CSV table of C-alpha atoms in Angstrom, one decimal:
chain,number,residue,atom,x,y,z
A,1,MET,CA,16.0,-14.0,5.4
A,2,THR,CA,15.6,-16.0,2.1
A,3,SER,CA,12.2,-15.0,0.7
A,4,GLU,CA,10.1,-17.9,-0.8
A,5,PHE,CA,6.8,-16.1,-1.8
A,6,VAL,CA,7.5,-12.3,-1.5
A,7,ARG,CA,10.3,-10.5,-3.4
A,8,LEU,CA,11.6,-7.1,-4.3
A,9,GLU,CA,12.0,-6.5,-8.2
A,10,VAL,CA,13.7,-3.4,-8.9
A,11,ALA,CA,13.9,-1.5,-12.4
A,12,ASP,CA,14.3,2.2,-13.3
A,13,GLY,CA,13.4,3.2,-9.9
A,14,VAL,CA,10.3,1.3,-9.4
A,15,GLY,CA,10.2,-1.5,-6.8
A,16,THR,CA,7.8,-4.2,-7.3
A,17,ILE,CA,6.7,-5.8,-4.2
A,18,ARG,CA,5.6,-9.3,-5.7
A,19,LEU,CA,3.3,-11.8,-3.8
A,20,ASP,CA,3.9,-15.3,-5.6
A,21,ARG,CA,2.6,-18.3,-3.4
A,22,PRO,CA,0.4,-20.5,-5.5
A,23,LYS,CA,-2.6,-21.0,-5.7
A,24,MET,CA,-4.2,-18.0,-4.8
A,25,ASN,CA,-1.4,-15.7,-2.8
A,26,ALA,CA,-3.0,-17.1,0.5
A,27,ILE,CA,-1.4,-14.8,3.3
A,28,SER,CA,0.2,-16.9,5.7
A,29,PHE,CA,2.5,-16.3,8.5
A,30,GLN,CA,5.5,-16.7,6.5
A,31,VAL,CA,4.1,-14.3,3.9
A,32,GLN,CA,3.5,-11.7,6.4
A,33,ASP,CA,7.0,-12.0,7.6
A,34,GLU,CA,8.4,-12.1,4.1
A,35,LEU,CA,6.3,-8.8,3.6
A,36,LEU,CA,7.8,-7.1,6.4
A,37,ALA,CA,11.3,-7.9,5.2
A,38,ALA,CA,10.3,-6.7,1.7
A,39,ALA,CA,8.7,-3.4,3.0
A,40,ALA,CA,11.8,-2.9,5.1
A,41,GLU,CA,14.2,-3.3,1.8
A,42,ALA,CA,11.7,-0.9,-0.3
A,43,THR,CA,12.3,1.7,2.4
A,44,GLU,CA,16.1,1.5,2.6
A,45,ARG,CA,17.1,1.2,-1.0
A,46,ALA,CA,17.7,4.7,-2.4
A,47,ASP,CA,17.4,3.2,-6.0
A,48,VAL,CA,13.8,2.5,-5.1
A,49,ARG,CA,11.8,5.8,-5.3
A,50,ALA,CA,8.4,4.0,-5.6
A,51,VAL,CA,6.7,0.9,-5.1
A,52,VAL,CA,4.3,-1.3,-6.8
A,53,VAL,CA,2.4,-4.2,-5.0
A,54,TRP,CA,1.5,-7.1,-7.0
A,55,GLY,CA,0.0,-10.5,-7.0
A,56,GLY,CA,0.7,-11.2,-10.6
A,57,GLU,CA,-1.9,-11.8,-13.5
A,58,ARG,CA,-4.2,-14.1,-12.0
A,59,VAL,CA,-4.9,-12.8,-8.0
A,60,PHE,CA,-3.7,-10.4,-6.1
A,61,ALA,CA,-4.4,-12.0,-2.5
A,62,ALA,CA,-7.3,-14.3,-1.7
A,63,GLY,CA,-6.9,-13.8,1.9
A,64,ASN,CA,-5.3,-14.6,4.9
A,65,ASP,CA,-4.3,-18.6,5.3
A,66,VAL,CA,-7.5,-19.8,6.7
A,67,LYS,CA,-6.1,-23.4,7.4
A,68,GLU,CA,-3.0,-22.4,9.4
A,69,MET,CA,-5.3,-19.6,11.5
A,70,ALA,CA,-8.2,-22.6,12.2
A,71,GLU,CA,-5.5,-24.3,14.2
A,72,LYS,CA,-4.8,-21.3,16.3
A,73,SER,CA,-6.0,-20.2,20.0
A,74,TYR,CA,-6.9,-17.0,21.6
A,75,VAL,CA,-3.5,-16.9,23.0
A,76,ASP,CA,-1.6,-17.7,19.7
A,77,MET,CA,-3.4,-15.0,18.1
A,78,VAL,CA,-2.3,-12.5,20.9
A,79,ASP,CA,0.9,-13.2,20.4
A,80,ARG,CA,1.0,-13.1,16.6
A,81,GLY,CA,-1.5,-9.9,16.6
A,82,ASP,CA,1.2,-7.6,16.0
A,83,ARG,CA,2.8,-9.5,13.1
A,84,VAL,CA,-0.5,-9.9,11.4
A,85,GLN,CA,-1.4,-6.1,11.4
A,86,GLY,CA,2.5,-5.0,11.3
A,87,ALA,CA,3.3,-7.0,7.6
A,88,VAL,CA,0.6,-4.7,6.3
A,89,THR,CA,1.2,-1.3,8.3
A,90,ALA,CA,5.1,-1.9,7.0
A,91,ILE,CA,3.7,-1.3,3.6
A,92,ALA,CA,1.4,1.5,4.4
A,93,ARG,CA,4.5,3.1,6.0
A,94,ILE,CA,6.7,2.7,3.4
A,95,PRO,CA,7.9,6.6,2.9
A,96,LYS,CA,7.5,6.3,-0.9
A,97,PRO,CA,4.6,6.4,-3.1
A,98,VAL,CA,2.8,3.0,-3.2
A,99,VAL,CA,0.2,1.8,-5.7
A,100,ALA,CA,-1.6,-1.6,-5.7
A,101,ALA,CA,-2.1,-3.4,-8.9
A,102,VAL,CA,-4.8,-5.6,-8.3
A,103,ASN,CA,-5.7,-8.7,-10.8
A,104,GLY,CA,-8.5,-11.2,-9.5
A,105,TYR,CA,-9.6,-11.4,-6.2
A,106,ALA,CA,-8.3,-9.2,-3.1
A,107,LEU,CA,-10.2,-10.5,-0.1
A,108,GLY,CA,-9.9,-10.5,3.3
A,109,GLY,CA,-6.0,-9.9,4.1
A,110,GLY,CA,-5.6,-9.4,0.5
A,111,CYS,CA,-8.0,-6.4,0.6
A,112,GLU,CA,-6.1,-5.3,3.8
A,113,LEU,CA,-3.2,-5.2,1.7
A,114,ALA,CA,-4.6,-3.2,-1.2
A,115,LEU,CA,-5.8,-0.9,1.4
A,116,ALA,CA,-2.4,-0.1,2.8
A,117,ALA,CA,-1.2,1.4,-0.4
A,118,ASP,CA,-1.6,5.0,-1.4
A,119,VAL,CA,-3.7,4.2,-4.4
A,120,ARG,CA,-5.0,1.5,-6.0
A,121,PHE,CA,-5.4,0.4,-9.3
A,122,ALA,CA,-7.7,-2.5,-10.4
A,123,ALA,CA,-8.3,-4.9,-13.2
A,124,GLU,CA,-11.6,-5.0,-14.6
A,125,ASP,CA,-12.0,-8.4,-13.3
A,126,ALA,CA,-11.1,-7.6,-9.6
A,127,VAL,CA,-12.9,-8.4,-6.6
A,128,PHE,CA,-12.9,-6.9,-3.5
A,129,GLY,CA,-14.2,-7.7,0.1
A,130,GLN,CA,-13.7,-8.1,3.7
A,131,PRO,CA,-15.7,-11.5,4.2
A,132,GLU,CA,-14.0,-12.4,7.4
A,133,VAL,CA,-17.4,-12.2,9.5
A,134,LEU,CA,-18.6,-15.2,7.5
A,135,LEU,CA,-15.9,-16.9,9.2
A,136,GLY,CA,-17.1,-15.5,12.7
A,137,ILE,CA,-14.1,-13.3,12.8
A,138,ILE,CA,-13.3,-9.8,12.0
A,139,PRO,CA,-10.6,-8.2,9.8
A,140,GLY,CA,-7.5,-8.2,11.7
A,141,ALA,CA,-4.6,-6.3,9.4
A,142,GLY,CA,-6.1,-3.0,9.4
A,143,GLY,CA,-9.4,-3.5,7.5
A,144,THR,CA,-11.6,-2.0,10.0
A,145,GLN,CA,-9.7,1.2,9.9
A,146,ARG,CA,-8.4,2.0,6.7
A,147,LEU,CA,-11.3,0.8,5.0
A,148,THR,CA,-13.5,3.1,7.1
A,149,ARG,CA,-11.1,6.0,6.4
A,150,LEU,CA,-11.4,5.3,2.5
A,151,VAL,CA,-14.9,4.7,2.1
A,152,GLY,CA,-16.5,6.0,5.1
A,153,PRO,CA,-18.0,4.4,8.2
A,154,ALA,CA,-21.6,3.4,6.6
A,155,THR,CA,-20.2,1.9,3.6
A,156,ALA,CA,-17.4,0.1,5.3
A,157,LYS,CA,-20.0,-1.3,8.2
A,158,GLU,CA,-22.3,-2.6,5.5
A,159,LEU,CA,-19.1,-4.4,3.6
A,160,MET,CA,-18.1,-5.7,6.8
A,161,PHE,CA,-21.2,-6.9,8.1
A,162,THR,CA,-22.4,-8.7,5.0
A,163,GLY,CA,-18.9,-9.9,4.0
A,164,ARG,CA,-19.9,-9.3,0.6
A,165,PHE,CA,-17.9,-8.9,-2.7
A,166,VAL,CA,-17.4,-5.8,-4.7
A,167,LYS,CA,-16.7,-5.9,-8.3
A,168,ALA,CA,-14.4,-3.3,-9.7
A,169,ASP,CA,-16.7,-0.7,-11.3
A,170,GLU,CA,-18.6,-0.3,-7.7
A,171,ALA,CA,-15.3,-0.5,-5.8
A,172,LEU,CA,-14.5,2.7,-8.1
A,173,SER,CA,-17.8,4.2,-7.5
A,174,ILE,CA,-17.4,3.8,-3.5
A,175,GLY,CA,-13.9,5.0,-3.8
A,176,LEU,CA,-12.1,1.7,-3.1
A,177,VAL,CA,-10.3,1.7,-5.8
A,178,ASP,CA,-9.0,5.0,-7.8
A,179,ARG,CA,-8.7,3.5,-11.6
A,180,VAL,CA,-9.7,0.5,-13.5
A,181,PHE,CA,-7.7,-0.9,-16.6
A,182,PRO,CA,-8.4,-3.9,-18.6
A,183,ALA,CA,-6.7,-6.8,-16.6
A,184,GLU,CA,-3.5,-7.2,-19.1
A,185,GLN,CA,-3.0,-3.5,-18.3
A,186,VAL,CA,-2.9,-3.0,-14.8
A,187,TYR,CA,0.1,-3.8,-13.9
A,188,GLY,CA,2.1,-1.9,-16.6
A,189,ALA,CA,-0.1,1.6,-15.6
A,190,ALA,CA,0.9,0.7,-12.1
A,191,VAL,CA,4.4,0.6,-12.9
A,192,ALA,CA,3.9,3.8,-15.6
A,193,TRP,CA,2.5,5.5,-12.4
A,194,ALA,CA,5.1,4.8,-10.1
A,195,ALA,CA,8.0,5.7,-12.5
A,196,LYS,CA,7.2,9.2,-12.3
A,197,PHE,CA,8.6,9.9,-9.3
A,198,SER,CA,11.9,8.0,-10.4
A,199,ASP,CA,13.3,11.7,-10.8
A,200,ALA,CA,11.1,13.5,-8.4
A,201,ALA,CA,12.3,15.0,-4.6
A,202,PRO,CA,11.9,12.1,-2.5
A,203,TYR,CA,12.0,14.2,0.7
A,204,ALA,CA,9.2,16.3,-0.4
A,205,LEU,CA,7.4,13.3,-1.1
A,206,ARG,CA,8.1,11.6,1.9
A,207,ALA,CA,6.8,14.9,3.8
A,208,ILE,CA,3.6,15.0,2.0
A,209,LYS,CA,2.8,11.3,2.7
A,210,GLU,CA,3.7,12.0,6.5
A,211,CYS,CA,1.6,14.8,6.8
A,212,VAL,CA,-1.6,13.1,5.0
A,213,ASP,CA,-1.3,10.1,7.0
A,214,ARG,CA,-0.6,11.4,10.3
A,215,GLY,CA,-3.1,14.1,9.8
A,216,LEU,CA,-5.5,11.6,9.4
A,217,GLU,CA,-5.0,9.8,12.4
A,218,THR,CA,-5.5,13.3,14.7
A,219,ASP,CA,-7.4,16.2,15.0
A,220,LEU,CA,-7.0,19.6,12.5
A,221,GLU,CA,-4.8,21.5,14.8
A,222,THR,CA,-2.2,18.6,15.6
A,223,GLY,CA,-2.5,17.7,11.6
A,224,LEU,CA,-1.5,21.6,10.6
A,225,ALA,CA,1.2,21.2,13.3
A,226,ILE,CA,2.5,18.3,11.6
A,227,GLU,CA,2.4,20.0,8.3
A,228,ARG,CA,4.2,22.9,9.3
A,229,GLN,CA,7.0,20.9,10.7
A,230,GLN,CA,7.3,18.8,7.5
A,231,PHE,CA,6.9,22.2,5.4
A,232,ALA,CA,10.1,23.8,7.4
A,233,SER,CA,12.0,20.4,7.6
A,234,VAL,CA,12.3,20.3,3.3
A,235,PHE,CA,14.2,23.5,3.4
A,236,ALA,CA,17.0,21.5,4.6
A,237,THR,CA,17.3,19.5,1.5
A,238,ALA,CA,19.6,20.0,-1.6
A,239,ASP,CA,16.5,19.1,-3.6
A,240,ARG,CA,14.6,22.3,-2.2
A,241,ALA,CA,17.4,24.7,-3.3
A,242,THR,CA,17.6,23.1,-6.9
A,243,GLY,CA,14.0,23.1,-7.3
A,244,MET,CA,13.5,26.6,-6.5
A,245,GLN,CA,16.5,27.8,-8.3
A,246,SER,CA,15.4,26.0,-11.5
A,247,PHE,CA,12.1,27.5,-11.1
A,248,ILE,CA,13.4,31.2,-11.2
A,249,GLU,CA,15.6,30.2,-14.1
A,250,ASN,CA,13.7,28.1,-16.2
A,251,GLY,CA,10.4,28.0,-15.0
A,252,PRO,CA,8.2,25.2,-13.5
A,253,GLY,CA,8.7,21.5,-13.9
A,254,LYS,CA,12.4,21.2,-15.2
A,255,ALA,CA,14.2,20.9,-12.0
A,256,ARG,CA,16.8,17.6,-11.9
A,257,PHE,CA,16.6,16.6,-8.2
A,258,GLU,CA,19.5,14.7,-6.9
A,259,GLY,CA,17.6,12.7,-3.8
A,260,ARG,CA,19.1,14.7,-1.1
């Protein structure tokens, strides 16, 4: 599929999934399909060790395409629902570290896309929100679930009930974002964070992400069972042998992993 509005740019082990749909990166059905394709490519490519999701210097994504949705019926959205959620879920399930670099607005579907990342870096001018209730609808791409898990049910409900916007400083204080930077630095900071994993053990990173994400979906005992299975599985990797031998011979933090 030829991508018009979403592309994967790769350099030095970091893949940037770049949204570029003027003027406000509205997430249309086409953009959702292109996000699915970009997530699949980032997952499959061995030269992508970590991912940055970015909408450019001006805006992350100001929401789903309301004009497009306004013409749809209940039946239309039942048929489309899996792909509406699926595009964001595909980003969340990239088995590598993913950071959202947020400049400007991340509203509605844009906020949901940021929530799918493992961490969120925000510009000082970033603005977040789930204002769907003001349209008479609700978040449909994971917002009711991921926002609640991130900031807690009371805060999540208040934000979704009111549809109000949250500036970067408040987003940081409630745990919606992890770091705040001057606007011109946020993308570079996200790339620098992602680049830390270019020489890391990818199957160990994948196992950590699997344990945390799947563990949050279940009870403690099941989560511990997932951890036990993943813990044992990394002993089948060459990187585990390399890492332990390097530790014995040279001390911590000096292993050179091959990614297998």
